[in-house]
Amino acid sequence: MRLMAVPSELDGGSVKETAAEEEPRVLEPGAAPFGNFPHYSRFHPPEQRLRLLPPELLRQLFPQSPENGPILGLDVGCNSGDLSVALYKHFLSLPDGETCSDASRELRLLCCDIDPVLVKRAEKECPFPDALTFITLDFMNQRKRKVLLSSFLSQFGRSVFDIGFCMSITMWIHLNHGDHGLWEFLAHLSSLCHYLLVEPQPWKCYRAAARRLRKLGLHDFDHFHSLAIRGDMTNQIVQILTQDHGMELICCFGNTSWDRSLLFFRAKQTIETHPIPESLIERGKEKNRL
């Protein structure tokens, strides 16, 4: 349950005004209707995802050479950065406790979230500031998205990212922007990345999120009752990405302990330039449960 969508109260500056009082800000369960929970990793720890992901994945997909430059990753809905940092360390096999590394020349991550308080915390606590860049961004704002992402990519002479991470945010996009918003979000994301790692929330999470809002006496999600895309959300996400947005499902790396699938996709136009290692193909055959 991370973050995406545009709350008017954030635009109005209420969160920005309390940024200096970051730590006292405690939200009741369900009182973060855009997924911006202040301590997300406490109930969904990064280790549950990392144990499913082969640490050699990125190095296999993108063999390093001086002319290639670093692998570029995009983490959308990074929250306070705990998972972003964990992914960075995992894919570079960095030991616990290491706080600086020349590995920034091998992997660079742009991590975005709509909540400026969470982004500020991520920047403050990140042990690899040369390798991970945190920015406040509503990904559904096309103009700002284009400016900020293009600015980052241009530093490396690139127009797209090598890999995108979309971890438990599709539901928040869907609930706050409706069916078309979800479709557009996946279209933008797939156009920006050669590969995508997506962790969709199942439909039971939608119902639970709506129920929590009602218990707190808050307004229901604008689109919850009118959503036509519902049911098996893992399959729905797969269908949208593969049938509408030119992605190919490579494999499912498995399910977390909270029953969410880690789906790995590749843009079809990258087939020639980025062949998939045989070991990953075999993993897909064994673990793909779709």
CSV table of C-alpha atoms in Angstrom, one decimal:
chain,number,residue,atom,x,y,z
A,1,MET,CA,0.0,0.0,0.0
A,2,ARG,CA,2.1,2.8,-1.2
A,3,LEU,CA,1.2,5.9,-3.1
A,4,MET,CA,-0.3,7.5,-6.2
A,5,ALA,CA,-3.1,10.0,-7.0
A,6,VAL,CA,-3.6,13.7,-6.6
A,7,PRO,CA,-5.2,14.8,-3.4
A,8,SER,CA,-6.4,18.4,-3.4
A,9,GLU,CA,-5.3,18.8,0.2
A,10,LEU,CA,-1.7,18.1,-0.8
A,11,ASP,CA,-1.9,20.6,-3.5
A,12,GLY,CA,-3.2,23.1,-1.1
A,13,GLY,CA,-0.1,22.8,1.0
A,14,SER,CA,-1.5,21.2,4.2
A,15,VAL,CA,1.1,18.5,4.2
A,16,LYS,CA,3.9,20.8,3.1
A,17,GLU,CA,3.2,23.1,6.1
A,18,THR,CA,3.6,20.2,8.5
A,19,ALA,CA,6.7,18.7,6.9
A,20,ALA,CA,8.9,19.9,9.8
A,21,GLU,CA,6.6,17.9,12.1
A,22,GLU,CA,7.1,14.8,10.1
A,23,GLU,CA,7.5,12.3,13.0
A,24,PRO,CA,4.3,13.2,15.0
A,25,ARG,CA,2.2,12.7,11.9
A,26,VAL,CA,0.4,9.4,12.6
A,27,LEU,CA,-2.4,8.3,10.4
A,28,GLU,CA,-5.2,6.0,11.5
A,29,PRO,CA,-5.4,2.7,9.5
A,30,GLY,CA,-7.4,3.6,6.5
A,31,ALA,CA,-6.9,7.3,6.8
A,32,ALA,CA,-4.3,7.4,3.9
A,33,PRO,CA,-6.7,7.1,1.0
A,34,PHE,CA,-3.8,7.5,-1.5
A,35,GLY,CA,-1.6,4.8,0.1
A,36,ASN,CA,0.8,7.3,1.7
A,37,PHE,CA,1.1,5.4,5.0
A,38,PRO,CA,4.0,6.9,7.1
A,39,HIS,CA,5.4,3.5,8.2
A,40,TYR,CA,4.4,1.2,5.4
A,41,SER,CA,7.4,-1.1,5.7
A,42,ARG,CA,6.5,-2.0,9.2
A,43,PHE,CA,3.6,-4.2,8.1
A,44,HIS,CA,4.9,-5.1,4.6
A,45,PRO,CA,8.7,-5.5,5.1
A,46,PRO,CA,10.9,-5.4,2.0
A,47,GLU,CA,12.4,-8.8,2.8
A,48,GLN,CA,9.2,-10.5,1.8
A,49,ARG,CA,9.7,-9.3,-1.7
A,50,LEU,CA,13.5,-9.6,-1.9
A,51,ARG,CA,13.4,-13.3,-1.0
A,52,LEU,CA,11.4,-13.9,-4.3
A,53,LEU,CA,13.7,-11.9,-6.5
A,54,PRO,CA,17.0,-13.3,-7.9
A,55,PRO,CA,19.8,-10.9,-6.8
A,56,GLU,CA,21.6,-11.4,-10.1
A,57,LEU,CA,18.5,-10.4,-12.2
A,58,LEU,CA,19.7,-6.9,-13.3
A,59,ARG,CA,23.2,-8.0,-14.0
A,60,GLN,CA,22.0,-10.8,-16.1
A,61,LEU,CA,19.7,-8.6,-18.1
A,62,PHE,CA,22.1,-5.7,-18.5
A,63,PRO,CA,25.7,-6.9,-18.7
A,64,GLN,CA,27.9,-4.0,-17.7
A,65,SER,CA,30.4,-2.3,-20.0
A,66,PRO,CA,31.9,1.2,-19.8
A,67,GLU,CA,30.0,2.4,-22.8
A,68,ASN,CA,26.6,1.3,-21.5
A,69,GLY,CA,26.5,3.5,-18.4
A,70,PRO,CA,24.6,2.6,-15.3
A,71,ILE,CA,21.4,0.6,-15.2
A,72,LEU,CA,18.5,3.0,-14.7
A,73,GLY,CA,15.5,2.2,-12.6
A,74,LEU,CA,12.3,4.0,-11.8
A,75,ASP,CA,10.4,3.3,-8.5
A,76,VAL,CA,6.9,4.7,-8.7
A,77,GLY,CA,5.3,5.3,-5.3
A,78,CYS,CA,8.4,4.8,-3.3
A,79,ASN,CA,6.9,5.9,0.1
A,80,SER,CA,9.7,6.7,2.5
A,81,GLY,CA,12.3,4.8,0.5
A,82,ASP,CA,12.7,1.6,2.6
A,83,LEU,CA,11.9,-0.7,-0.3
A,84,SER,CA,13.9,1.4,-2.8
A,85,VAL,CA,17.0,1.1,-0.7
A,86,ALA,CA,16.5,-2.6,-0.1
A,87,LEU,CA,16.1,-3.2,-3.9
A,88,TYR,CA,19.3,-1.3,-4.6
A,89,LYS,CA,21.3,-3.3,-2.0
A,90,HIS,CA,19.7,-6.6,-3.1
A,91,PHE,CA,20.4,-6.3,-6.8
A,92,LEU,CA,24.0,-5.2,-6.2
A,93,SER,CA,24.5,-7.8,-3.4
A,94,LEU,CA,25.7,-5.1,-0.9
A,95,PRO,CA,26.2,-6.2,2.7
A,96,ASP,CA,24.1,-4.9,5.5
A,97,GLY,CA,25.5,-1.8,7.1
A,98,GLU,CA,27.3,-0.5,4.0
A,99,THR,CA,26.5,3.1,3.5
A,100,CYS,CA,28.6,4.1,0.6
A,101,SER,CA,29.7,2.3,-2.6
A,102,ASP,CA,31.1,2.8,-6.0
A,103,ALA,CA,28.1,0.8,-7.2
A,104,SER,CA,26.3,4.0,-8.1
A,105,ARG,CA,28.2,3.8,-11.4
A,106,GLU,CA,26.4,0.5,-12.0
A,107,LEU,CA,22.8,1.2,-10.9
A,108,ARG,CA,20.9,4.5,-10.5
A,109,LEU,CA,17.3,4.7,-9.2
A,110,LEU,CA,14.8,7.6,-9.6
A,111,CYS,CA,12.2,7.2,-6.8
A,112,CYS,CA,9.1,9.2,-6.8
A,113,ASP,CA,6.1,9.7,-4.4
A,114,ILE,CA,3.3,12.2,-4.2
A,115,ASP,CA,3.8,12.8,-0.5
A,116,PRO,CA,6.5,15.4,0.2
A,117,VAL,CA,6.8,14.4,3.9
A,118,LEU,CA,7.6,10.8,2.9
A,119,VAL,CA,10.1,12.0,0.2
A,120,LYS,CA,11.8,14.2,2.7
A,121,ARG,CA,12.2,11.3,5.1
A,122,ALA,CA,13.5,9.1,2.3
A,123,GLU,CA,16.2,11.7,1.3
A,124,LYS,CA,17.2,12.1,4.9
A,125,GLU,CA,17.6,8.4,5.7
A,126,CYS,CA,19.0,7.1,2.4
A,127,PRO,CA,22.4,5.6,2.8
A,128,PHE,CA,23.2,5.9,-0.9
A,129,PRO,CA,22.4,9.5,-1.9
A,130,ASP,CA,24.7,9.3,-5.0
A,131,ALA,CA,22.7,6.4,-6.4
A,132,LEU,CA,19.1,7.0,-5.3
A,133,THR,CA,17.3,10.2,-6.2
A,134,PHE,CA,14.0,11.0,-4.5
A,135,ILE,CA,11.5,13.4,-5.9
A,136,THR,CA,8.0,14.5,-5.1
A,137,LEU,CA,5.8,13.7,-8.1
A,138,ASP,CA,2.2,12.9,-8.9
A,139,PHE,CA,2.8,10.4,-11.6
A,140,MET,CA,-0.6,11.1,-13.2
A,141,ASN,CA,0.3,14.7,-13.8
A,142,GLN,CA,1.6,14.4,-17.4
A,143,ARG,CA,3.4,17.7,-17.6
A,144,LYS,CA,5.3,17.4,-14.4
A,145,ARG,CA,6.0,13.7,-15.1
A,146,LYS,CA,7.5,14.5,-18.5
A,147,VAL,CA,9.7,17.3,-17.2
A,148,LEU,CA,11.1,15.5,-14.1
A,149,LEU,CA,11.7,12.1,-15.7
A,150,SER,CA,13.2,13.6,-18.8
A,151,SER,CA,15.5,15.7,-16.7
A,152,PHE,CA,16.8,12.6,-14.9
A,153,LEU,CA,17.1,10.5,-18.1
A,154,SER,CA,18.9,13.3,-20.0
A,155,GLN,CA,21.8,13.2,-17.6
A,156,PHE,CA,22.6,9.7,-19.0
A,157,GLY,CA,21.7,10.4,-22.6
A,158,ARG,CA,18.7,8.1,-22.3
A,159,SER,CA,15.0,8.4,-23.2
A,160,VAL,CA,13.7,5.4,-21.2
A,161,PHE,CA,14.4,3.5,-18.0
A,162,ASP,CA,15.8,0.0,-18.1
A,163,ILE,CA,13.4,-1.2,-15.4
A,164,GLY,CA,10.4,0.1,-13.5
A,165,PHE,CA,9.1,-0.9,-10.1
A,166,CYS,CA,5.4,-0.7,-9.4
A,167,MET,CA,4.9,-2.2,-6.0
A,168,SER,CA,1.4,-2.2,-4.5
A,169,ILE,CA,0.2,1.0,-6.0
A,170,THR,CA,-2.1,0.0,-8.9
A,171,MET,CA,-5.1,-0.1,-6.5
A,172,TRP,CA,-4.6,3.5,-5.3
A,173,ILE,CA,-4.4,4.7,-8.9
A,174,HIS,CA,-7.5,2.6,-9.7
A,175,LEU,CA,-9.6,3.8,-6.8
A,176,ASN,CA,-8.7,7.5,-7.2
A,177,HIS,CA,-8.6,7.7,-11.0
A,178,GLY,CA,-11.0,5.0,-12.2
A,179,ASP,CA,-10.7,2.4,-14.9
A,180,HIS,CA,-9.4,4.8,-17.5
A,181,GLY,CA,-6.9,6.1,-15.0
A,182,LEU,CA,-5.5,2.7,-14.3
A,183,TRP,CA,-5.3,2.0,-18.1
A,184,GLU,CA,-3.5,5.3,-18.6
A,185,PHE,CA,-1.1,4.7,-15.7
A,186,LEU,CA,0.0,1.4,-17.1
A,187,ALA,CA,0.3,2.9,-20.6
A,188,HIS,CA,2.6,5.6,-19.3
A,189,LEU,CA,4.7,3.2,-17.2
A,190,SER,CA,5.1,0.7,-20.0
A,191,SER,CA,6.2,3.4,-22.4
A,192,LEU,CA,8.9,4.5,-20.0
A,193,CYS,CA,10.6,1.2,-19.2
A,194,HIS,CA,12.1,-1.8,-21.0
A,195,TYR,CA,11.1,-4.1,-18.1
A,196,LEU,CA,8.5,-3.8,-15.4
A,197,LEU,CA,8.2,-5.5,-12.0
A,198,VAL,CA,4.5,-5.1,-10.9
A,199,GLU,CA,2.9,-6.1,-7.6
A,200,PRO,CA,-0.9,-5.6,-8.0
A,201,GLN,CA,-3.2,-5.6,-5.0
A,202,PRO,CA,-6.0,-8.2,-5.2
A,203,TRP,CA,-9.6,-7.2,-5.2
A,204,LYS,CA,-10.0,-8.0,-1.5
A,205,CYS,CA,-7.7,-5.1,-0.7
A,206,TYR,CA,-10.0,-2.7,-2.6
A,207,ARG,CA,-12.9,-3.8,-0.4
A,208,ALA,CA,-10.8,-3.5,2.8
A,209,ALA,CA,-9.6,0.0,1.8
A,210,ALA,CA,-13.2,1.2,1.2
A,211,ARG,CA,-14.4,-0.4,4.4
A,212,ARG,CA,-11.7,1.3,6.5
A,213,LEU,CA,-12.7,4.7,5.0
A,214,ARG,CA,-16.3,4.1,6.0
A,215,LYS,CA,-15.4,3.1,9.5
A,216,LEU,CA,-13.6,6.4,9.9
A,217,GLY,CA,-16.5,8.4,8.6
A,218,LEU,CA,-14.6,9.6,5.6
A,219,HIS,CA,-15.8,10.0,2.0
A,220,ASP,CA,-15.8,6.8,0.0
A,221,PHE,CA,-13.4,6.5,-3.0
A,222,ASP,CA,-14.9,8.4,-6.0
A,223,HIS,CA,-14.7,5.4,-8.3
A,224,PHE,CA,-15.0,2.3,-6.2
A,225,HIS,CA,-18.6,1.5,-7.0
A,226,SER,CA,-18.4,2.3,-10.7
A,227,LEU,CA,-15.2,0.2,-11.5
A,228,ALA,CA,-15.8,-2.2,-14.3
A,229,ILE,CA,-12.3,-3.6,-14.0
A,230,ARG,CA,-12.5,-5.8,-10.9
A,231,GLY,CA,-12.3,-9.4,-9.7
A,232,ASP,CA,-8.9,-11.1,-10.5
A,233,MET,CA,-6.8,-8.0,-10.5
A,234,THR,CA,-3.6,-9.8,-11.2
A,235,ASN,CA,-5.1,-11.2,-14.4
A,236,GLN,CA,-6.6,-7.9,-15.2
A,237,ILE,CA,-3.2,-6.1,-15.0
A,238,VAL,CA,-1.6,-8.8,-17.1
A,239,GLN,CA,-4.3,-8.4,-19.8
A,240,ILE,CA,-4.0,-4.6,-19.9
A,241,LEU,CA,-0.2,-4.7,-20.2
A,242,THR,CA,0.1,-7.5,-22.7
A,243,GLN,CA,-3.0,-6.9,-24.9
A,244,ASP,CA,-3.1,-3.0,-24.8
A,245,HIS,CA,0.4,-1.8,-24.0
A,246,GLY,CA,2.9,-4.0,-25.9
A,247,MET,CA,4.4,-5.9,-22.9
A,248,GLU,CA,5.2,-9.5,-22.5
A,249,LEU,CA,4.8,-11.4,-19.3
A,250,ILE,CA,8.1,-13.2,-18.6
A,251,CYS,CA,7.2,-14.8,-15.3
A,252,CYS,CA,5.7,-14.6,-11.9
A,253,PHE,CA,8.4,-14.7,-9.2
A,254,GLY,CA,5.9,-16.0,-6.7
A,255,ASN,CA,3.7,-14.5,-4.0
A,256,THR,CA,4.5,-12.6,-0.9
A,257,SER,CA,3.2,-13.7,2.5
A,258,TRP,CA,0.4,-11.2,2.1
A,259,ASP,CA,-0.7,-12.9,-1.1
A,260,ARG,CA,0.5,-10.5,-3.8
A,261,SER,CA,2.1,-11.7,-7.0
A,262,LEU,CA,5.4,-10.3,-8.3
A,263,LEU,CA,4.9,-10.1,-12.1
A,264,PHE,CA,7.8,-9.4,-14.4
A,265,PHE,CA,7.2,-7.9,-17.9
A,266,ARG,CA,9.3,-6.9,-20.9
A,267,ALA,CA,8.4,-4.5,-23.6
A,268,LYS,CA,8.2,-6.4,-26.8
A,269,GLN,CA,10.4,-4.0,-28.7
A,270,THR,CA,13.3,-4.9,-26.4
A,271,ILE,CA,13.4,-8.5,-27.4
A,272,GLU,CA,16.3,-8.1,-29.8
A,273,THR,CA,18.4,-5.8,-27.7
A,274,HIS,CA,17.9,-7.5,-24.3
A,275,PRO,CA,17.7,-11.3,-24.6
A,276,ILE,CA,16.4,-13.0,-21.5
A,277,PRO,CA,18.8,-15.4,-19.8
A,278,GLU,CA,17.9,-19.1,-20.0
A,279,SER,CA,17.8,-19.3,-16.2
A,280,LEU,CA,15.1,-16.7,-16.0
A,281,ILE,CA,13.1,-18.4,-18.7
A,282,GLU,CA,13.2,-21.6,-16.7
A,283,ARG,CA,12.1,-19.8,-13.6
A,284,GLY,CA,9.2,-18.4,-15.5
A,285,LYS,CA,8.1,-21.9,-16.6
A,286,GLU,CA,8.3,-23.2,-13.0
A,287,LYS,CA,6.7,-20.3,-11.1
A,288,ASN,CA,4.3,-18.7,-13.5
A,289,ARG,CA,0.9,-19.4,-11.9
A,290,LEU,CA,-1.2,-17.3,-14.2
